[in-house]
């Protein structure tokens, strides 16, 4: 673990894993410690991952002002990490809610980003939320799974606003409901700062028209990767997100949910590495062509 000091004196931690050119990694949750990302399916064999623990999570310090958990306020932490690492321009991988942070950072600091990989990122920063219809459509793709009958009723109630979030339907977020997925889920409460997560998504954190306008001028190369079975974002939503960027491509990982490096590590690593190295992606988009 290494640390640096943010603009307000908060000590922030990051974890370095693997070898090769650095790749700054922004976790999702929102506000989940970066430990849940592991080695991203073996991506450490190709890149040196710099996994940031956002303030108030993991090994990072708790700020004096909880308002600094807002997504837009965290942009300064990401930029401070780049400066601390001595990088003129950095490649960034962001998962899930971390995608909105990465988009806000790229909009505010366009010269700081080289390549940006948005992994199953719901683009709240662009006012493109995953809708109940999106999540329902993805869930119905799983109707032949042995756990579907028990999970779907509570899931539908949650979508309708008549029921609470229930762990019984967590299999819908994973392409494979196996031991690795169960272990991943079990660690969630210990790795998450739920109060900070609520602040992260404050409506005041986002200005979608301004963000869209800034990203439309971006020179960064962007990969928007969706899971075939993920409800947030569905592949169609990922394509809408990619259309905001001038230099974006879309990949849909077959059989994957919200955590694609768990569902098929080899496919995930090959596709992300090809993008980061500027290689052709032939044969790696079995579901939905790249653009």
mmCIF file of C-alpha atoms in Angstrom:
data_model
loop_
_atom_site.group_PDB
_atom_site.id
_atom_site.type_symbol
_atom_site.label_atom_id
_atom_site.label_comp_id
_atom_site.label_asym_id
_atom_site.label_seq_id
_atom_site.Cartn_x
_atom_site.Cartn_y
_atom_site.Cartn_z
ATOM 1 C CA UNK A 1 0.000 0.000 0.000
ATOM 2 C CA UNK A 2 1.156 3.531 -0.828
ATOM 3 C CA UNK A 3 -0.372 6.849 0.163
ATOM 4 C CA UNK A 4 -0.588 10.489 -0.907
ATOM 5 C CA UNK A 5 -2.271 13.554 0.521
ATOM 6 C CA UNK A 6 -5.383 15.071 -1.057
ATOM 7 C CA UNK A 7 -6.088 18.804 -1.390
ATOM 8 C CA UNK A 8 -7.897 18.918 1.964
ATOM 9 C CA UNK A 9 -5.298 16.934 3.887
ATOM 10 C CA UNK A 10 -7.072 13.561 3.666
ATOM 11 C CA UNK A 11 -4.576 10.709 3.316
ATOM 12 C CA UNK A 12 -5.523 8.500 0.380
ATOM 13 C CA UNK A 13 -4.254 4.986 -0.288
ATOM 14 C CA UNK A 14 -3.618 3.050 -3.461
ATOM 15 C CA UNK A 15 -2.459 -0.487 -4.121
ATOM 16 C CA UNK A 16 -0.019 -1.444 -6.871
ATOM 17 C CA UNK A 17 -0.277 -4.911 -8.405
ATOM 18 C CA UNK A 18 1.367 -6.462 -11.441
ATOM 19 C CA UNK A 19 3.933 -5.172 -13.887
ATOM 20 C CA UNK A 20 4.036 -3.121 -17.048
ATOM 21 C CA UNK A 21 2.743 0.324 -17.899
ATOM 22 C CA UNK A 22 0.567 1.830 -15.140
ATOM 23 C CA UNK A 23 -3.212 1.619 -15.345
ATOM 24 C CA UNK A 24 -5.126 3.698 -12.802
ATOM 25 C CA UNK A 25 -8.206 1.807 -11.590
ATOM 26 C CA UNK A 26 -11.285 3.507 -10.122
ATOM 27 C CA UNK A 27 -13.626 1.209 -8.158
ATOM 28 C CA UNK A 28 -17.393 1.204 -8.164
ATOM 29 C CA UNK A 29 -19.905 0.405 -5.446
ATOM 30 C CA UNK A 30 -20.358 3.309 -5.266
ATOM 31 C CA UNK A 31 -17.667 3.768 -2.609
ATOM 32 C CA UNK A 32 -16.459 0.188 -2.332
ATOM 33 C CA UNK A 33 -12.835 -0.512 -1.413
ATOM 34 C CA UNK A 34 -10.691 -1.440 -4.402
ATOM 35 C CA UNK A 35 -9.926 -4.871 -2.921
ATOM 36 C CA UNK A 36 -13.060 -6.319 -4.575
ATOM 37 C CA UNK A 37 -11.386 -5.876 -7.964
ATOM 38 C CA UNK A 38 -8.627 -8.352 -7.130
ATOM 39 C CA UNK A 39 -6.249 -8.640 -10.084
ATOM 40 C CA UNK A 40 -9.095 -8.023 -12.560
ATOM 41 C CA UNK A 41 -9.026 -11.567 -13.852
ATOM 42 C CA UNK A 42 -5.261 -11.592 -14.403
ATOM 43 C CA UNK A 43 -4.872 -8.181 -16.013
ATOM 44 C CA UNK A 44 -1.826 -7.774 -13.762
ATOM 45 C CA UNK A 45 0.115 -9.963 -16.204
ATOM 46 C CA UNK A 46 -0.124 -7.137 -18.745
ATOM 47 C CA UNK A 47 -0.385 -3.865 -16.809
ATOM 48 C CA UNK A 48 0.696 -2.451 -13.457
ATOM 49 C CA UNK A 49 -2.609 -1.768 -11.739
ATOM 50 C CA UNK A 50 -2.811 1.295 -9.505
ATOM 51 C CA UNK A 51 -6.012 0.681 -7.550
ATOM 52 C CA UNK A 52 -7.267 3.760 -5.730
ATOM 53 C CA UNK A 53 -9.181 3.462 -2.472
ATOM 54 C CA UNK A 54 -11.545 6.416 -2.654
ATOM 55 C CA UNK A 55 -11.674 8.573 0.462
ATOM 56 C CA UNK A 56 -13.523 6.878 3.296
ATOM 57 C CA UNK A 57 -13.022 3.395 1.824
ATOM 58 C CA UNK A 58 -10.424 0.667 2.190
ATOM 59 C CA UNK A 59 -7.144 1.992 3.530
ATOM 60 C CA UNK A 60 -7.886 5.643 2.718
ATOM 61 C CA UNK A 61 -8.635 8.188 5.401
ATOM 62 C CA UNK A 62 -12.056 9.553 6.318
ATOM 63 C CA UNK A 63 -12.422 13.215 5.300
ATOM 64 C CA UNK A 64 -13.470 15.907 7.747
ATOM 65 C CA UNK A 65 -16.220 17.029 5.348
ATOM 66 C CA UNK A 66 -18.586 14.244 4.195
ATOM 67 C CA UNK A 67 -19.705 16.456 1.295
ATOM 68 C CA UNK A 68 -16.379 15.601 -0.354
ATOM 69 C CA UNK A 69 -17.745 12.107 -1.048
ATOM 70 C CA UNK A 70 -19.714 13.617 -3.940
ATOM 71 C CA UNK A 71 -18.637 12.231 -7.294
ATOM 72 C CA UNK A 72 -17.648 15.619 -8.685
ATOM 73 C CA UNK A 73 -15.590 16.417 -5.583
ATOM 74 C CA UNK A 74 -13.618 13.183 -6.023
ATOM 75 C CA UNK A 75 -12.292 14.362 -9.398
ATOM 76 C CA UNK A 76 -9.617 16.342 -7.573
ATOM 77 C CA UNK A 77 -8.449 13.153 -5.823
ATOM 78 C CA UNK A 78 -8.051 11.335 -9.144
ATOM 79 C CA UNK A 79 -6.077 14.207 -10.626
ATOM 80 C CA UNK A 80 -3.913 14.408 -7.486
ATOM 81 C CA UNK A 81 -3.088 10.714 -7.912
ATOM 82 C CA UNK A 82 -1.941 11.345 -11.484
ATOM 83 C CA UNK A 83 0.335 14.138 -10.327
ATOM 84 C CA UNK A 84 1.625 12.013 -7.436
ATOM 85 C CA UNK A 85 2.498 9.208 -9.865
ATOM 86 C CA UNK A 86 4.377 11.643 -12.111
ATOM 87 C CA UNK A 87 2.285 10.779 -15.182
ATOM 88 C CA UNK A 88 1.716 13.387 -17.888
ATOM 89 C CA UNK A 89 -1.152 11.316 -19.252
ATOM 90 C CA UNK A 90 -2.630 8.197 -17.693
ATOM 91 C CA UNK A 91 -4.681 5.243 -18.850
ATOM 92 C CA UNK A 92 -7.743 4.679 -16.667
ATOM 93 C CA UNK A 93 -10.023 1.700 -16.054
ATOM 94 C CA UNK A 94 -13.237 2.414 -14.164
ATOM 95 C CA UNK A 95 -15.842 -0.083 -13.020
ATOM 96 C CA UNK A 96 -19.545 0.475 -12.456
ATOM 97 C CA UNK A 97 -20.178 3.706 -10.493
ATOM 98 C CA UNK A 98 -16.507 4.542 -10.950
ATOM 99 C CA UNK A 99 -17.324 5.149 -14.590
ATOM 100 C CA UNK A 100 -19.136 8.383 -13.762
ATOM 101 C CA UNK A 101 -16.118 9.575 -11.786
ATOM 102 C CA UNK A 102 -13.864 8.729 -14.721
ATOM 103 C CA UNK A 103 -16.127 10.620 -17.111
ATOM 104 C CA UNK A 104 -16.182 13.709 -14.901
ATOM 105 C CA UNK A 105 -12.404 13.552 -14.604
ATOM 106 C CA UNK A 106 -11.957 13.190 -18.375
ATOM 107 C CA UNK A 107 -14.328 16.125 -18.929
ATOM 108 C CA UNK A 108 -12.489 18.401 -16.500
ATOM 109 C CA UNK A 109 -8.929 17.242 -17.305
ATOM 110 C CA UNK A 110 -8.979 16.071 -20.936
ATOM 111 C CA UNK A 111 -5.199 16.282 -21.337
ATOM 112 C CA UNK A 112 -4.702 13.904 -18.398
ATOM 113 C CA UNK A 113 -6.315 10.830 -20.000
ATOM 114 C CA UNK A 114 -4.862 8.648 -22.728
ATOM 115 C CA UNK A 115 -7.092 5.558 -22.867
ATOM 116 C CA UNK A 116 -10.229 5.041 -20.821
ATOM 117 C CA UNK A 117 -11.879 1.653 -20.257
ATOM 118 C CA UNK A 118 -15.409 1.923 -18.852
ATOM 119 C CA UNK A 119 -16.367 -1.501 -17.488
ATOM 120 C CA UNK A 120 -20.103 -2.138 -16.960
ATOM 121 C CA UNK A 121 -20.439 1.534 -16.103
ATOM 122 C CA UNK A 122 -23.912 3.005 -15.675
ATOM 123 C CA UNK A 123 -23.462 6.575 -16.976
ATOM 124 C CA UNK A 124 -25.176 8.626 -14.264
ATOM 125 C CA UNK A 125 -22.857 11.501 -15.203
ATOM 126 C CA UNK A 126 -24.604 11.612 -18.587
ATOM 127 C CA UNK A 127 -28.120 11.277 -17.134
ATOM 128 C CA UNK A 128 -28.403 7.766 -18.594
ATOM 129 C CA UNK A 129 -29.550 5.595 -15.682
ATOM 130 C CA UNK A 130 -30.329 1.912 -16.009
ATOM 131 C CA UNK A 131 -34.120 1.735 -15.991
ATOM 132 C CA UNK A 132 -36.316 -0.905 -14.336
ATOM 133 C CA UNK A 133 -37.173 -2.044 -17.846
ATOM 134 C CA UNK A 134 -33.469 -2.556 -18.594
ATOM 135 C CA UNK A 135 -32.966 -4.610 -15.450
ATOM 136 C CA UNK A 136 -36.153 -6.615 -15.987
ATOM 137 C CA UNK A 137 -35.174 -7.477 -19.564
ATOM 138 C CA UNK A 138 -31.758 -8.696 -18.431
ATOM 139 C CA UNK A 139 -33.241 -10.692 -15.552
ATOM 140 C CA UNK A 140 -35.636 -12.517 -17.860
ATOM 141 C CA UNK A 141 -32.653 -13.819 -19.828
ATOM 142 C CA UNK A 142 -31.923 -15.946 -16.738
ATOM 143 C CA UNK A 143 -35.284 -17.691 -16.492
ATOM 144 C CA UNK A 144 -33.695 -21.131 -16.984
ATOM 145 C CA UNK A 145 -31.329 -20.708 -14.025
ATOM 146 C CA UNK A 146 -32.130 -22.909 -10.993
ATOM 147 C CA UNK A 147 -32.293 -19.891 -8.663
ATOM 148 C CA UNK A 148 -34.538 -17.774 -10.939
ATOM 149 C CA UNK A 149 -37.941 -18.658 -9.444
ATOM 150 C CA UNK A 150 -36.885 -17.732 -5.898
ATOM 151 C CA UNK A 151 -35.075 -14.558 -6.966
ATOM 152 C CA UNK A 152 -37.390 -12.992 -9.518
ATOM 153 C CA UNK A 153 -40.326 -12.094 -7.248
ATOM 154 C CA UNK A 154 -38.226 -10.057 -4.778
ATOM 155 C CA UNK A 155 -36.318 -8.544 -7.708
ATOM 156 C CA UNK A 156 -39.524 -7.409 -9.385
ATOM 157 C CA UNK A 157 -40.756 -5.939 -6.092
ATOM 158 C CA UNK A 158 -37.504 -3.991 -5.712
ATOM 159 C CA UNK A 159 -37.802 -2.653 -9.260
ATOM 160 C CA UNK A 160 -41.404 -1.619 -8.618
ATOM 161 C CA UNK A 161 -40.475 0.152 -5.398
ATOM 162 C CA UNK A 162 -42.620 -2.139 -3.260
ATOM 163 C CA UNK A 163 -39.741 -4.165 -1.792
ATOM 164 C CA UNK A 164 -36.275 -3.616 -0.393
ATOM 165 C CA UNK A 165 -32.988 -4.703 -1.907
ATOM 166 C CA UNK A 166 -32.750 -8.424 -1.106
ATOM 167 C CA UNK A 167 -29.581 -10.550 -1.315
ATOM 168 C CA UNK A 168 -31.689 -13.360 -2.777
ATOM 169 C CA UNK A 169 -31.569 -11.674 -6.183
ATOM 170 C CA UNK A 170 -27.829 -10.960 -6.267
ATOM 171 C CA UNK A 171 -27.316 -13.805 -8.777
ATOM 172 C CA UNK A 172 -28.817 -11.466 -11.403
ATOM 173 C CA UNK A 173 -25.665 -9.333 -11.147
ATOM 174 C CA UNK A 174 -23.333 -12.234 -11.981
ATOM 175 C CA UNK A 175 -23.020 -14.167 -15.207
ATOM 176 C CA UNK A 176 -22.068 -17.264 -13.228
ATOM 177 C CA UNK A 177 -23.522 -17.840 -9.778
ATOM 178 C CA UNK A 178 -20.637 -19.930 -8.467
ATOM 179 C CA UNK A 179 -18.315 -19.995 -5.462
ATOM 180 C CA UNK A 180 -16.295 -17.040 -6.757
ATOM 181 C CA UNK A 181 -19.451 -14.953 -7.123
ATOM 182 C CA UNK A 182 -20.694 -15.934 -3.667
ATOM 183 C CA UNK A 183 -17.370 -15.013 -2.085
ATOM 184 C CA UNK A 184 -17.428 -11.691 -3.933
ATOM 185 C CA UNK A 185 -20.911 -10.945 -2.574
ATOM 186 C CA UNK A 186 -19.992 -11.983 0.981
ATOM 187 C CA UNK A 187 -17.194 -9.397 1.111
ATOM 188 C CA UNK A 188 -19.435 -6.545 -0.025
ATOM 189 C CA UNK A 189 -20.670 -5.187 3.326
ATOM 190 C CA UNK A 190 -17.165 -5.076 4.829
ATOM 191 C CA UNK A 191 -15.740 -3.334 1.745
ATOM 192 C CA UNK A 192 -18.474 -0.719 1.289
ATOM 193 C CA UNK A 193 -19.156 2.702 2.795
ATOM 194 C CA UNK A 194 -22.888 2.968 2.175
ATOM 195 C CA UNK A 195 -23.282 6.447 3.681
ATOM 196 C CA UNK A 196 -20.553 7.765 1.401
ATOM 197 C CA UNK A 197 -22.171 5.949 -1.510
ATOM 198 C CA UNK A 198 -25.376 7.951 -1.015
ATOM 199 C CA UNK A 199 -23.395 11.192 -1.103
ATOM 200 C CA UNK A 200 -21.432 10.040 -4.153
ATOM 201 C CA UNK A 201 -24.609 9.979 -6.252
ATOM 202 C CA UNK A 202 -25.998 13.320 -5.069
ATOM 203 C CA UNK A 203 -27.863 14.933 -7.981
ATOM 204 C CA UNK A 204 -25.839 18.106 -7.405
ATOM 205 C CA UNK A 205 -22.694 16.185 -8.395
ATOM 206 C CA UNK A 206 -23.724 15.996 -12.030
ATOM 207 C CA UNK A 207 -24.234 18.469 -14.865
ATOM 208 C CA UNK A 208 -24.987 16.134 -17.791
ATOM 209 C CA UNK A 209 -25.181 18.770 -20.578
ATOM 210 C CA UNK A 210 -21.820 20.255 -19.601
ATOM 211 C CA UNK A 211 -20.249 16.806 -19.268
ATOM 212 C CA UNK A 212 -21.572 15.700 -22.647
ATOM 213 C CA UNK A 213 -20.248 18.852 -24.284
ATOM 214 C CA UNK A 214 -16.809 18.415 -22.745
ATOM 215 C CA UNK A 215 -16.570 14.716 -23.626
ATOM 216 C CA UNK A 216 -17.619 15.460 -27.206
ATOM 217 C CA UNK A 217 -14.275 17.261 -27.535
ATOM 218 C CA UNK A 218 -12.259 14.488 -25.887
ATOM 219 C CA UNK A 219 -9.269 13.021 -27.715
ATOM 220 C CA UNK A 220 -9.112 9.958 -25.425
ATOM 221 C CA UNK A 221 -9.586 6.488 -26.861
ATOM 222 C CA UNK A 222 -12.495 4.888 -25.002
ATOM 223 C CA UNK A 223 -13.700 1.319 -24.547
ATOM 224 C CA UNK A 224 -17.225 0.828 -23.211
ATOM 225 C CA UNK A 225 -17.551 -2.806 -22.135
ATOM 226 C CA UNK A 226 -20.929 -4.281 -21.228
ATOM 227 C CA UNK A 227 -21.930 -7.722 -20.032
ATOM 228 C CA UNK A 228 -24.419 -9.585 -22.196
ATOM 229 C CA UNK A 229 -26.511 -10.445 -19.106
ATOM 230 C CA UNK A 230 -26.032 -7.222 -17.124
ATOM 231 C CA UNK A 231 -29.041 -5.044 -16.404
ATOM 232 C CA UNK A 232 -27.070 -1.908 -15.666
ATOM 233 C CA UNK A 233 -25.909 -1.083 -18.221
ATOM 234 C CA UNK A 234 -27.566 -3.172 -20.899
ATOM 235 C CA UNK A 235 -25.537 -3.357 -24.132
ATOM 236 C CA UNK A 236 -27.886 -0.837 -25.741
ATOM 237 C CA UNK A 237 -27.208 1.674 -22.966
ATOM 238 C CA UNK A 238 -23.465 1.079 -23.323
ATOM 239 C CA UNK A 239 -23.724 1.950 -27.016
ATOM 240 C CA UNK A 240 -25.572 5.183 -26.192
ATOM 241 C CA UNK A 241 -22.841 6.067 -23.724
ATOM 242 C CA UNK A 242 -20.113 5.360 -26.284
ATOM 243 C CA UNK A 243 -21.807 7.627 -28.802
ATOM 244 C CA UNK A 244 -20.989 10.623 -26.585
ATOM 245 C CA UNK A 245 -17.250 10.153 -27.209
ATOM 246 C CA UNK A 246 -15.598 10.898 -30.577
ATOM 247 C CA UNK A 247 -13.215 7.920 -30.325
ATOM 248 C CA UNK A 248 -15.080 5.073 -28.632
ATOM 249 C CA UNK A 249 -15.658 1.389 -29.244
ATOM 250 C CA UNK A 250 -18.116 -1.000 -27.624
ATOM 251 C CA UNK A 251 -17.541 -4.579 -26.538
ATOM 252 C CA UNK A 252 -20.212 -6.926 -25.201
ATOM 253 C CA UNK A 253 -18.785 -9.828 -23.217
ATOM 254 C CA UNK A 254 -20.748 -13.026 -23.832
ATOM 255 C CA UNK A 255 -22.393 -14.552 -20.772
ATOM 256 C CA UNK A 256 -21.121 -11.818 -18.445
ATOM 257 C CA UNK A 257 -22.904 -9.873 -15.752
ATOM 258 C CA UNK A 258 -21.811 -6.801 -13.829
ATOM 259 C CA UNK A 259 -18.422 -8.260 -12.862
ATOM 260 C CA UNK A 260 -17.093 -9.607 -16.164
ATOM 261 C CA UNK A 261 -13.592 -10.447 -14.923
ATOM 262 C CA UNK A 262 -15.209 -13.050 -12.634
ATOM 263 C CA UNK A 263 -17.416 -14.564 -15.337
ATOM 264 C CA UNK A 264 -14.749 -15.168 -18.001
ATOM 265 C CA UNK A 265 -11.348 -13.837 -16.939
ATOM 266 C CA UNK A 266 -9.582 -14.888 -20.128
ATOM 267 C CA UNK A 267 -12.053 -13.143 -22.442
ATOM 268 C CA UNK A 268 -12.067 -10.031 -20.280
ATOM 269 C CA UNK A 269 -8.286 -9.735 -20.074
ATOM 270 C CA UNK A 270 -7.779 -10.371 -23.785
ATOM 271 C CA UNK A 271 -10.340 -7.733 -24.760
ATOM 272 C CA UNK A 272 -9.184 -5.052 -22.336
ATOM 273 C CA UNK A 273 -5.516 -5.669 -23.123
ATOM 274 C CA UNK A 274 -6.172 -5.442 -26.865
ATOM 275 C CA UNK A 275 -7.827 -2.070 -26.323
ATOM 276 C CA UNK A 276 -5.113 -0.703 -24.046
ATOM 277 C CA UNK A 277 -2.398 -1.776 -26.480
ATOM 278 C CA UNK A 278 -4.245 -0.499 -29.536
ATOM 279 C CA UNK A 279 -4.547 -3.957 -31.071
ATOM 280 C CA UNK A 280 -7.349 -5.243 -33.325
ATOM 281 C CA UNK A 281 -10.133 -6.949 -31.425
ATOM 282 C CA UNK A 282 -11.128 -9.507 -34.070
ATOM 283 C CA UNK A 283 -12.842 -12.523 -32.579
ATOM 284 C CA UNK A 284 -13.376 -10.860 -29.208
ATOM 285 C CA UNK A 285 -16.860 -9.431 -29.698
ATOM 286 C CA UNK A 286 -18.986 -12.506 -30.077
ATOM 287 C CA UNK A 287 -22.075 -10.613 -28.957
ATOM 288 C CA UNK A 288 -22.597 -7.319 -30.740
ATOM 289 C CA UNK A 289 -19.959 -5.835 -33.004
ATOM 290 C CA UNK A 290 -17.565 -3.185 -31.855
ATOM 291 C CA UNK A 291 -17.972 0.174 -33.460
#
